[in-house]
Tab-separated table of C-alpha atoms in Angstrom:
chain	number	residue	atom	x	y	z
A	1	UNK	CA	-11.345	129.554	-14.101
A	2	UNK	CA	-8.501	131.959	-14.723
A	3	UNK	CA	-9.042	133.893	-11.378
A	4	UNK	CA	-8.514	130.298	-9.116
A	5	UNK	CA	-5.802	129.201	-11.768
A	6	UNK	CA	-7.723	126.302	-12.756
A	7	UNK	CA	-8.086	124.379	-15.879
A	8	UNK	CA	-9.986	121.297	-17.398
A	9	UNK	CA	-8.056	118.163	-18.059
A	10	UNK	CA	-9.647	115.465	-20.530
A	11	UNK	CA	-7.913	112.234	-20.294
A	12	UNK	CA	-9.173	110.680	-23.681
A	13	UNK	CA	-8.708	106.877	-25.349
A	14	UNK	CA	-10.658	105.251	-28.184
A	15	UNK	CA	-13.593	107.883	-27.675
A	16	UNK	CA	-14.230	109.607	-30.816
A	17	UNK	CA	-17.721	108.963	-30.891
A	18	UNK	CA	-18.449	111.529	-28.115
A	19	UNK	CA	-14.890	113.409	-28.100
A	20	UNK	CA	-16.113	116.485	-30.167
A	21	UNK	CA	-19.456	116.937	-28.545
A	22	UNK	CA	-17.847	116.945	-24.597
A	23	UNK	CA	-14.837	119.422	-25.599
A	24	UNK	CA	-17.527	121.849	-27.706
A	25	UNK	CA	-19.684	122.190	-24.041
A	26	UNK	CA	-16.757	122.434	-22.648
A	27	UNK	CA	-15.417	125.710	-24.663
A	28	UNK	CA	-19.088	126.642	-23.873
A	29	UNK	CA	-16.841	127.396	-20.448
A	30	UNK	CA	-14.013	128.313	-20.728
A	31	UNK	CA	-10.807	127.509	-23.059
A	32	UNK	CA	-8.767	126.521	-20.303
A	33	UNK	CA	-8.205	122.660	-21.394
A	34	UNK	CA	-5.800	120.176	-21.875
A	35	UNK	CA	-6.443	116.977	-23.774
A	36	UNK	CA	-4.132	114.734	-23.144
A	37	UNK	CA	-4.604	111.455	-26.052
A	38	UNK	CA	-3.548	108.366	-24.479
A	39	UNK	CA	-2.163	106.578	-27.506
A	40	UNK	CA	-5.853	106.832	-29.331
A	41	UNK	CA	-6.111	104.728	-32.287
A	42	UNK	CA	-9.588	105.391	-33.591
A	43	UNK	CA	-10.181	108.752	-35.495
A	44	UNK	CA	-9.038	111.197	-32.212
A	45	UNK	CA	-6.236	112.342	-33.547
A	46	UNK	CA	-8.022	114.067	-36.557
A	47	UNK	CA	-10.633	115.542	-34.099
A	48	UNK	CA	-8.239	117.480	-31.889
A	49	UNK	CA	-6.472	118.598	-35.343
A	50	UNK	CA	-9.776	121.158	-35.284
A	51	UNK	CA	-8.893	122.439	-32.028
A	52	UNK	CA	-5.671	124.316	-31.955
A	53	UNK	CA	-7.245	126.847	-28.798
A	54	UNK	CA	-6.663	123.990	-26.090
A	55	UNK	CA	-3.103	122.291	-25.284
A	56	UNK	CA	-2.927	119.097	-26.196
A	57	UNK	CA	-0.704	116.018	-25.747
A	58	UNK	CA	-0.231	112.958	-27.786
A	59	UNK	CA	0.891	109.661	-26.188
A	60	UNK	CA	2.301	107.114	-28.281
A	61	UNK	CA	0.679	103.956	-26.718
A	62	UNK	CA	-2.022	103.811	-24.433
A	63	UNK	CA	-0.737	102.480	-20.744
A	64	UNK	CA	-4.323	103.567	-18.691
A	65	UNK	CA	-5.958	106.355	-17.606
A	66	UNK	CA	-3.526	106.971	-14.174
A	67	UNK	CA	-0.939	107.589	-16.505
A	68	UNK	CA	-2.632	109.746	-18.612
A	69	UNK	CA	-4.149	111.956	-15.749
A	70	UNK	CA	-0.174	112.167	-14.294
A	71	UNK	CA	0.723	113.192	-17.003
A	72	UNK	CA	-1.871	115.572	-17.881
A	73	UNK	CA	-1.240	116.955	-14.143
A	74	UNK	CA	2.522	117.870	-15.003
A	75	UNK	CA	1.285	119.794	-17.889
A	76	UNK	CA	-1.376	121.865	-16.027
A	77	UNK	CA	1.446	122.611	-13.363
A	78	UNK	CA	4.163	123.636	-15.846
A	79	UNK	CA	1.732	125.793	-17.235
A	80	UNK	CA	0.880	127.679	-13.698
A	81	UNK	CA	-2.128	126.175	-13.273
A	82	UNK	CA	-3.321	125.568	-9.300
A	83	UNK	CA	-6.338	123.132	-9.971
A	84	UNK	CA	-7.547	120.975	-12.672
A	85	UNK	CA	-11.143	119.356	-13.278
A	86	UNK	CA	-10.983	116.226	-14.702
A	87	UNK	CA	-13.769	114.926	-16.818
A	88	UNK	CA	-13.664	111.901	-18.967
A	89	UNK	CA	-14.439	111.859	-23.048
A	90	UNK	CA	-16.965	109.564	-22.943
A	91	UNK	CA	-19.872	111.723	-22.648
A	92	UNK	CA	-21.236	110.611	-18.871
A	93	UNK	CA	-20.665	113.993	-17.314
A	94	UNK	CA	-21.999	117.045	-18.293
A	95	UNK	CA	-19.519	120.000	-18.854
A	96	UNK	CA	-22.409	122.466	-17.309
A	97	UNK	CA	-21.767	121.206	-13.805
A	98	UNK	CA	-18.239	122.630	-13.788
A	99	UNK	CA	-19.317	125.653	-11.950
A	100	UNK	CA	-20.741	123.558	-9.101
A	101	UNK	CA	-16.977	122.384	-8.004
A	102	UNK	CA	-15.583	126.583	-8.608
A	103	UNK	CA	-18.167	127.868	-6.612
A	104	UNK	CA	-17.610	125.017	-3.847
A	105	UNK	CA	-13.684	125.792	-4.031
A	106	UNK	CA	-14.131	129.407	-3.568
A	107	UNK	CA	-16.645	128.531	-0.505
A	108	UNK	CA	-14.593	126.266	0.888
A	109	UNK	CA	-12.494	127.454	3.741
A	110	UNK	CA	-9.449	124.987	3.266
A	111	UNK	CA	-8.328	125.430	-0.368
A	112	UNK	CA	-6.375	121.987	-0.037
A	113	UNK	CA	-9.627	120.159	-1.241
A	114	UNK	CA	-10.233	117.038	-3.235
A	115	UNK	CA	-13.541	117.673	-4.775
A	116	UNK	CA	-15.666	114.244	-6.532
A	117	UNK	CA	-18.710	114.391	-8.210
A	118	UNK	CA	-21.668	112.753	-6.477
A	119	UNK	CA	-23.797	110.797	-8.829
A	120	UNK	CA	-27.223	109.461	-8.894
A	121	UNK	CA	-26.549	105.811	-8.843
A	122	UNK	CA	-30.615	105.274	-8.203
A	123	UNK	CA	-31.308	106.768	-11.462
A	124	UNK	CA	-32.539	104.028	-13.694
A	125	UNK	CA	-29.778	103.938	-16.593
A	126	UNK	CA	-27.083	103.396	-13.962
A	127	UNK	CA	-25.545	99.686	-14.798
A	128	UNK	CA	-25.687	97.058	-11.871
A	129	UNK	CA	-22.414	96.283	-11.783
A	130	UNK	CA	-21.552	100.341	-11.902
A	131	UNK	CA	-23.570	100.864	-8.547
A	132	UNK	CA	-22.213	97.646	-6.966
A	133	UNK	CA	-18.743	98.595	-7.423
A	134	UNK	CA	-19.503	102.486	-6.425
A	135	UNK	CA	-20.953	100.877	-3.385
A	136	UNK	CA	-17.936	98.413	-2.520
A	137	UNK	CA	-15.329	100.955	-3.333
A	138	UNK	CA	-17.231	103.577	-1.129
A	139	UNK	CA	-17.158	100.853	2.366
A	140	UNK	CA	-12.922	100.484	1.588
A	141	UNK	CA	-12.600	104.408	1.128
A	142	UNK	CA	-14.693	104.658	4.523
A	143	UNK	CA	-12.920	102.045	6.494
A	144	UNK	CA	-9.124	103.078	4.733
A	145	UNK	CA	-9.835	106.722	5.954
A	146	UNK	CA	-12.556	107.015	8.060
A	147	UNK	CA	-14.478	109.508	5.745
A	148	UNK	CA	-17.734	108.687	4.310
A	149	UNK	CA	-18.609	109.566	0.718
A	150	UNK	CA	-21.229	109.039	-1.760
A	151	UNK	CA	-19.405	108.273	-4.697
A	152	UNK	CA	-15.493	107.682	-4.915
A	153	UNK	CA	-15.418	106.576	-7.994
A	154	UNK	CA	-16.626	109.296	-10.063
A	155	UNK	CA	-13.891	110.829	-12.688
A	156	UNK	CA	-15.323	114.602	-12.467
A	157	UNK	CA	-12.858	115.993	-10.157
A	158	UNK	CA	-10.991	119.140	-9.080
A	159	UNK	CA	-7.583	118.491	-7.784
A	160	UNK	CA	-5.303	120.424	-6.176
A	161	UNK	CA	-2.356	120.407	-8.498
A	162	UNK	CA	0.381	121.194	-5.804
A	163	UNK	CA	-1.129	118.928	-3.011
A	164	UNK	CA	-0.994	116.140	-5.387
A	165	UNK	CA	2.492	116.781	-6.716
A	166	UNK	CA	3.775	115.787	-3.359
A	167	UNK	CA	2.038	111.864	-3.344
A	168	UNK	CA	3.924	109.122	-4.261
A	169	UNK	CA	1.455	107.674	-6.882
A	170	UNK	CA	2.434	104.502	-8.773
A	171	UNK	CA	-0.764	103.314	-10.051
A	172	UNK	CA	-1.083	103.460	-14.162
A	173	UNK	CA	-4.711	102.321	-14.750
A	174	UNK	CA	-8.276	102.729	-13.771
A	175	UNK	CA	-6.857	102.483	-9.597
A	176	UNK	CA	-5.085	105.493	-9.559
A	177	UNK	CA	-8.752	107.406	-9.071
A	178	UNK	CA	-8.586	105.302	-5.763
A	179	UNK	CA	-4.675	105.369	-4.756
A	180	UNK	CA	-4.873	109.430	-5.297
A	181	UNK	CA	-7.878	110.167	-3.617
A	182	UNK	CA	-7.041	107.578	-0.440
A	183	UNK	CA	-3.387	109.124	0.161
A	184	UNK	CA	-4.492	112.823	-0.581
A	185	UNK	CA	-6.862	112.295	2.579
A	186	UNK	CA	-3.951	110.415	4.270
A	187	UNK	CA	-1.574	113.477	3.674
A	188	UNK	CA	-4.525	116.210	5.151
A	189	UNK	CA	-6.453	116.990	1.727
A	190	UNK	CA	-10.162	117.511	2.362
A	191	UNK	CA	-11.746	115.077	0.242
A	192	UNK	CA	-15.460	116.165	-0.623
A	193	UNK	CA	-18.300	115.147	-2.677
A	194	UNK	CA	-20.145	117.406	-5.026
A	195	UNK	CA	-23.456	116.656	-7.099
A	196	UNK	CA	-23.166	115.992	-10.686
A	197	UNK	CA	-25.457	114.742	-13.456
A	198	UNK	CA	-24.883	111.660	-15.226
A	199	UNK	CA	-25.783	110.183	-18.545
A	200	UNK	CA	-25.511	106.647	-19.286
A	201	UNK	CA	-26.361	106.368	-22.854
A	202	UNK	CA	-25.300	103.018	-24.215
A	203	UNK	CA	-25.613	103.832	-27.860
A	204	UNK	CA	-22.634	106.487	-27.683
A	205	UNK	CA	-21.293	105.628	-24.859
A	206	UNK	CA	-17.433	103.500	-24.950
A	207	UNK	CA	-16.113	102.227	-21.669
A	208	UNK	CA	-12.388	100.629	-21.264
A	209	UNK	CA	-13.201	99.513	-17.829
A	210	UNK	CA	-12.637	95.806	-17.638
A	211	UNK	CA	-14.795	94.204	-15.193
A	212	UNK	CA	-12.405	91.195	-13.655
A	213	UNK	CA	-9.005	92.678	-14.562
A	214	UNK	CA	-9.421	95.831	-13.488
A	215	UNK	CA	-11.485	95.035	-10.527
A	216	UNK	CA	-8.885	92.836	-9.238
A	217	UNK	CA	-5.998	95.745	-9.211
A	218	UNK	CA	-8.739	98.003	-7.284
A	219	UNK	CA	-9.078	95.164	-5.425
A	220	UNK	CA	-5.611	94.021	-4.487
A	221	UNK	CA	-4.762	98.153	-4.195
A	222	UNK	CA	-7.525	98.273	-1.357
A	223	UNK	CA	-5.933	95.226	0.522
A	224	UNK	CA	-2.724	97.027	0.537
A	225	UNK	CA	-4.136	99.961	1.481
A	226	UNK	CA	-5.965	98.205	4.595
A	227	UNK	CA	-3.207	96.716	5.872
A	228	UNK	CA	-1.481	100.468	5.676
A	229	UNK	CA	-4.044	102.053	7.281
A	230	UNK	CA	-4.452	99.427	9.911
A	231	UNK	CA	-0.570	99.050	10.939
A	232	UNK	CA	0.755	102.575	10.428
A	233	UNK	CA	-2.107	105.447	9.221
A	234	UNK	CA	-4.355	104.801	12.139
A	235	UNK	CA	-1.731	104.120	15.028
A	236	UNK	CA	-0.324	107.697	13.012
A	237	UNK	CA	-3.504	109.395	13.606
A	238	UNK	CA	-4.576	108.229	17.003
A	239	UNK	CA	-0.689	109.914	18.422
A	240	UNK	CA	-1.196	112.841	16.757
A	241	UNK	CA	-4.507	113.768	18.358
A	242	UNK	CA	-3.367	113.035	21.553
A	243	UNK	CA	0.074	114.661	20.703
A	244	UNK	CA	-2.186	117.904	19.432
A	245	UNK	CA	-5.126	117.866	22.086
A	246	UNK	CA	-3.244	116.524	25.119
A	247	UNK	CA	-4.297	113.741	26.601
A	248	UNK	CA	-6.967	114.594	29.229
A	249	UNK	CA	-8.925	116.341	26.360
A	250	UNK	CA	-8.279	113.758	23.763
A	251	UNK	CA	-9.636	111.052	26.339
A	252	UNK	CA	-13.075	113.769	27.423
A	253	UNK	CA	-13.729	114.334	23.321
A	254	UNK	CA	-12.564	111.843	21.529
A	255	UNK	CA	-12.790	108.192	24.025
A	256	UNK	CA	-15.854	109.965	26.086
A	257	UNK	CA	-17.451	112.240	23.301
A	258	UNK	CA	-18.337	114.647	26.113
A	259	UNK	CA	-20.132	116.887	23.766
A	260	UNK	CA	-22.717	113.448	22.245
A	261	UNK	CA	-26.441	114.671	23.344
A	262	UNK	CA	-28.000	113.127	25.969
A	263	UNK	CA	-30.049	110.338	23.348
A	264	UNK	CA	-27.181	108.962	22.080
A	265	UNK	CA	-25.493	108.534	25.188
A	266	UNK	CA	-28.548	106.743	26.374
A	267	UNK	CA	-29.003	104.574	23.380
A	268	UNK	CA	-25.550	103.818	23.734
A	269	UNK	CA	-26.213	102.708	27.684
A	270	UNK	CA	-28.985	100.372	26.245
A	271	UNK	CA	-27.132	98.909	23.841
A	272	UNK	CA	-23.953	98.083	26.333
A	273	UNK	CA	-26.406	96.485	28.910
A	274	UNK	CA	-28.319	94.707	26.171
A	275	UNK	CA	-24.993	93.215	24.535
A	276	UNK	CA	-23.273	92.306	28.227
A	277	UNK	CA	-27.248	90.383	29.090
A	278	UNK	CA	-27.199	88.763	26.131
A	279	UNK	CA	-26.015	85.254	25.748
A	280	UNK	CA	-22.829	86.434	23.153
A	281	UNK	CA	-20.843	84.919	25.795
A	282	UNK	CA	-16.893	85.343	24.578
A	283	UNK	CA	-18.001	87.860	21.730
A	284	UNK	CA	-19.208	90.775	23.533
A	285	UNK	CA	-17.024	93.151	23.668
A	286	UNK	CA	-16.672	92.156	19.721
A	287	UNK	CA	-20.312	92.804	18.748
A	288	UNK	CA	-21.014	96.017	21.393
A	289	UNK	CA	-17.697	97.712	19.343
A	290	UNK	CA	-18.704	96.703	15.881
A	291	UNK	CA	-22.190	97.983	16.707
A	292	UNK	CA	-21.627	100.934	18.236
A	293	UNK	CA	-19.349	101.941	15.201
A	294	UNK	CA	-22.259	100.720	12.907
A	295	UNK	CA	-25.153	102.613	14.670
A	296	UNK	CA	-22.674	105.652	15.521
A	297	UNK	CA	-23.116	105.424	18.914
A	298	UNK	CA	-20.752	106.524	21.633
A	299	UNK	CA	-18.132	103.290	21.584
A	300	UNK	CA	-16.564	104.167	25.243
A	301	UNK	CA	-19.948	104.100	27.009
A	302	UNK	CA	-21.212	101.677	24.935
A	303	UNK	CA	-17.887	99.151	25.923
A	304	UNK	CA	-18.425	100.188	29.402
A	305	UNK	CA	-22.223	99.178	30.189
A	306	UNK	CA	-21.439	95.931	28.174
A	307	UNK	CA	-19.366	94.913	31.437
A	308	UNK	CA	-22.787	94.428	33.118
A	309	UNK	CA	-21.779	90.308	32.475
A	310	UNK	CA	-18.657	90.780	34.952
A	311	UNK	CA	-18.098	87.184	37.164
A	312	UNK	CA	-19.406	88.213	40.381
A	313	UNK	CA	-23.145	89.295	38.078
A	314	UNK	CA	-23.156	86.492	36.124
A	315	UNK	CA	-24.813	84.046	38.511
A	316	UNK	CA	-27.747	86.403	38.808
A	317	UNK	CA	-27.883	87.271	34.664
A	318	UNK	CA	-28.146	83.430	34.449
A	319	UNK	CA	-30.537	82.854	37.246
A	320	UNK	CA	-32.746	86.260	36.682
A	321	UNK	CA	-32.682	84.272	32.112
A	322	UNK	CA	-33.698	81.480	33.013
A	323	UNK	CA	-36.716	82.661	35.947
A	324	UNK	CA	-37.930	84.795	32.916
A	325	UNK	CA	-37.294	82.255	30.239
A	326	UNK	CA	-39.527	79.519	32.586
A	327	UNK	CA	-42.422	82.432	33.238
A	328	UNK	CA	-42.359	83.155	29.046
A	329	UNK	CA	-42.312	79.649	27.777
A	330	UNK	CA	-43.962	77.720	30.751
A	331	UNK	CA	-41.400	74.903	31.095
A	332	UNK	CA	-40.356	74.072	35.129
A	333	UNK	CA	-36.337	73.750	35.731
A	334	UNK	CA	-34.774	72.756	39.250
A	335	UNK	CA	-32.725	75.628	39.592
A	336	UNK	CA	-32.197	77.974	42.503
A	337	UNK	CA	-29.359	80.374	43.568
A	338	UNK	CA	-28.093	77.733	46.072
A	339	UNK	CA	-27.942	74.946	43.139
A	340	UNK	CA	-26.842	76.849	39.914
A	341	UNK	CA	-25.102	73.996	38.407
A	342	UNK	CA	-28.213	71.593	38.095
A	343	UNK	CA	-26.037	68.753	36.748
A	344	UNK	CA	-26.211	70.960	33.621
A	345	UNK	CA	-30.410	71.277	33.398
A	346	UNK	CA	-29.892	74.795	32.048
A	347	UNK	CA	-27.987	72.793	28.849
A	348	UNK	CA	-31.062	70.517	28.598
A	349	UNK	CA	-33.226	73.850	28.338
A	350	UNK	CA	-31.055	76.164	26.405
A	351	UNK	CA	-33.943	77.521	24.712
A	352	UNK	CA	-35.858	78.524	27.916
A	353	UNK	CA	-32.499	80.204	29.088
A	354	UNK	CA	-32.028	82.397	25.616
A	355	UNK	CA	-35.855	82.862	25.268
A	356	UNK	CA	-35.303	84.251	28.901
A	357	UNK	CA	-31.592	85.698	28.285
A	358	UNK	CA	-32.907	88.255	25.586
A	359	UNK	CA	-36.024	89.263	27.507
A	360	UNK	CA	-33.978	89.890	30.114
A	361	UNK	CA	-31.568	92.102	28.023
A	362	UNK	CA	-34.708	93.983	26.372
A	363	UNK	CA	-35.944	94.431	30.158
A	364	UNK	CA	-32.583	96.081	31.457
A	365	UNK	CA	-31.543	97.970	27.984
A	366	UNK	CA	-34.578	100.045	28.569
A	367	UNK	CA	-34.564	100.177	31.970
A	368	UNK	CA	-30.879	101.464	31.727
A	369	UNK	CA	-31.490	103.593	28.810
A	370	UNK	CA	-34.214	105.517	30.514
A	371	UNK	CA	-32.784	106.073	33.602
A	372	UNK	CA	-29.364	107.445	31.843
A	373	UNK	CA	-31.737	109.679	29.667
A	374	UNK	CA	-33.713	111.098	32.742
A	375	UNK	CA	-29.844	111.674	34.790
A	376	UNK	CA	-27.987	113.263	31.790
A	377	UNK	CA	-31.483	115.825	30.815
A	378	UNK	CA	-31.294	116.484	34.037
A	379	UNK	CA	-27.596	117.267	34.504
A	380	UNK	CA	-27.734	119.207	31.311
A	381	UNK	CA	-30.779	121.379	32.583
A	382	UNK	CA	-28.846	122.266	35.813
A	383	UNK	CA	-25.649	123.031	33.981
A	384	UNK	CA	-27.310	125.502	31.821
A	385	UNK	CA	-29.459	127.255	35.158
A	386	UNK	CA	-26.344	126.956	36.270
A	387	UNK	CA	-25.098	129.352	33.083
């Protein structure tokens, strides 16, 4: 703790049932702590009178745990501190893991790192609504800064002090744990999860989370923070890499993903031919994007095969649909290649023609998909004979 300059910062409210027994495991560690009593009015106060070791501040009234943790940050810097591991006083985490998020900052080769504990939210004490909300605030986090996590909303952390002292955070309450993680990976912090234990022992246990108030400032925070990341973070980004890589290598790594193995490029040929077959007429392009980014497939080849469907193919999609839709369901349709209209038969038999549409696009995804796997092995076998 002293050689990274780190301390541990316990935001605490209305938690003297468990207070005593989390900041004892705690000195188990180390002595580096702050307690910082948001405006307590149960029997806190006398607790921290026995511990004199550990810095403490007293707020008068309570105004939520973002506040507290700000100001509890201000403290550790004053005092020289570089990091600080937040863990709350209600007795869910377990002071023993605090080594797990030292020995990850020392192995870590960016120190500007936002650590969160991961929890098991399987495990059976976890509350419903806990792992619901872990789960919802996990997708935002994901689609506000395209990085993937287990758990964002876990309050064992280590911060880095001087990387958070330059946000502008405004949140006061139970949101802040999502404003400060979201902009620290905005402004370049490496945001990382690390596994924790958890205990959710109801008995002991006080929570001053309020499901529908509270939820609805996470909410209304992550709808601001969409429409940021959408209209300015993003655009941001996406100049920057090209800016950085130049554009001929942004468009071969990051449009083309020259490097993706041959599979996924070939999954990702089956799925464009599949989509542009298909009878998604109008929302192609739509569903091959949102399913490419769903499956993690390569979106540019993906995008690209989907324009099987083109005008001058369609006549033969529709005629080769409904051919195969008439030899799978054994119903008899006037319609040739000279005639494609039919006075509208194909309407009168739209089930023959999907039936018929979707074989079709089965038949040609994996015809496609084999024949790209077979060309790009191949290509990749000569390039390394080829050294």
């Amino acid at each position: 703790m002293k050689r990274l300059h780190c301390c541990v910062l316990v935001p605490t409210y209305n938690n003297a049932g468990t207070l005593q027994k989390v900041l004892d495991n705690i000195l188990r560690l180390t002595s580096e702590i702050i307690v910082v009593n948001d405006g307590a009015t149960d029997g806190t106060a006398n607790i921290l009178k026995n511990y004199k070791q550990i810095h403490q501040i007293r707020l008068p009234e309570n105004k939520g745990k973002g506040n507290a943790l700000k100001v509890g940050f201000k403290k550790a810097l004053d005092l020289g501190y570089e990091y600080a591991i937040t863990i709350d006083s209600d007795g869910q985490h377990f002071p023993e893991d605090i080594p797990v998020f030292l020995k990850t900052l020392e192995k870590s080769e960016s120190k500007n790192i936002l650590l969160i504990g991961a929890r098991n939210m399987d495990q059976s004490d976890v509350p419903g609504k806990s792992s619901f909300g872990n789960k919802f605030s996990n997708f935002w986090f994901w689609f506000e800064t395209g990085k993937r996590l287990k758990d964002t909303q876990c309050g064992f952390r280590l911060y880095p002090l001087k990387e958070i002292e330059k946000l502008s955070l405004r949140t006061p309450k139970f949101e802040f744990e999502i404003e400060v993680i979201v902009k620290a990976s905005w402004n370049g912090t490496l945001v990382e999860n690390v596994p924790v234990k958890i205990s959710y022992d109801e008995d002991e246990r006080v929570s001053h989370f309020r499901t529908v108030p509270d939820f609805a400032r996470i909410s209304v925070l992550n709808t601001w923070f969409v429409i940021v990341a959408l209209f300015y973070i993003k655009p941001r980004n996406f100049f920057r890499k090209i800016r950085k890589k130049g554009f001929k290598k942004f468009l071969i790594e990051d449009v083309l993903h020259h490097n993706d193995s041959p599979k996924k490029k070939a999954l990702s040929i089956a799925l464009g031919v599949f989509i542009g077959v298909s009878p998604f007429w109008g929302f192609q392009t739509l569903l091959v994007l949102f399913l490419a980014v769903f499956l993690k497939l390569n979106k540019a080849i993906a995008f690209a095969f989907s324009n099987v469907s083109i005008p001058p193919f369609i006549p033969f999609i529709v005629y080769g649909s409904v051919q195969l839709g008439m030899l799978l369901t054994g119903e008899q349709l006037s319609f040739s290649m000279d005639n494609p209209k039919l006075d509208f038969e194909v309407l009168k038999h739209l089930k023959t023609y999907v039936i018929g549409s979707f074989a079709l696009a089965a038949i040609a995804a994996a015809l496609f998909g084999f024949i790209g796997y077979v060309t790009l092995m191949a290509k990749r076998k000569m390039a390394i004979d080829n050294g």
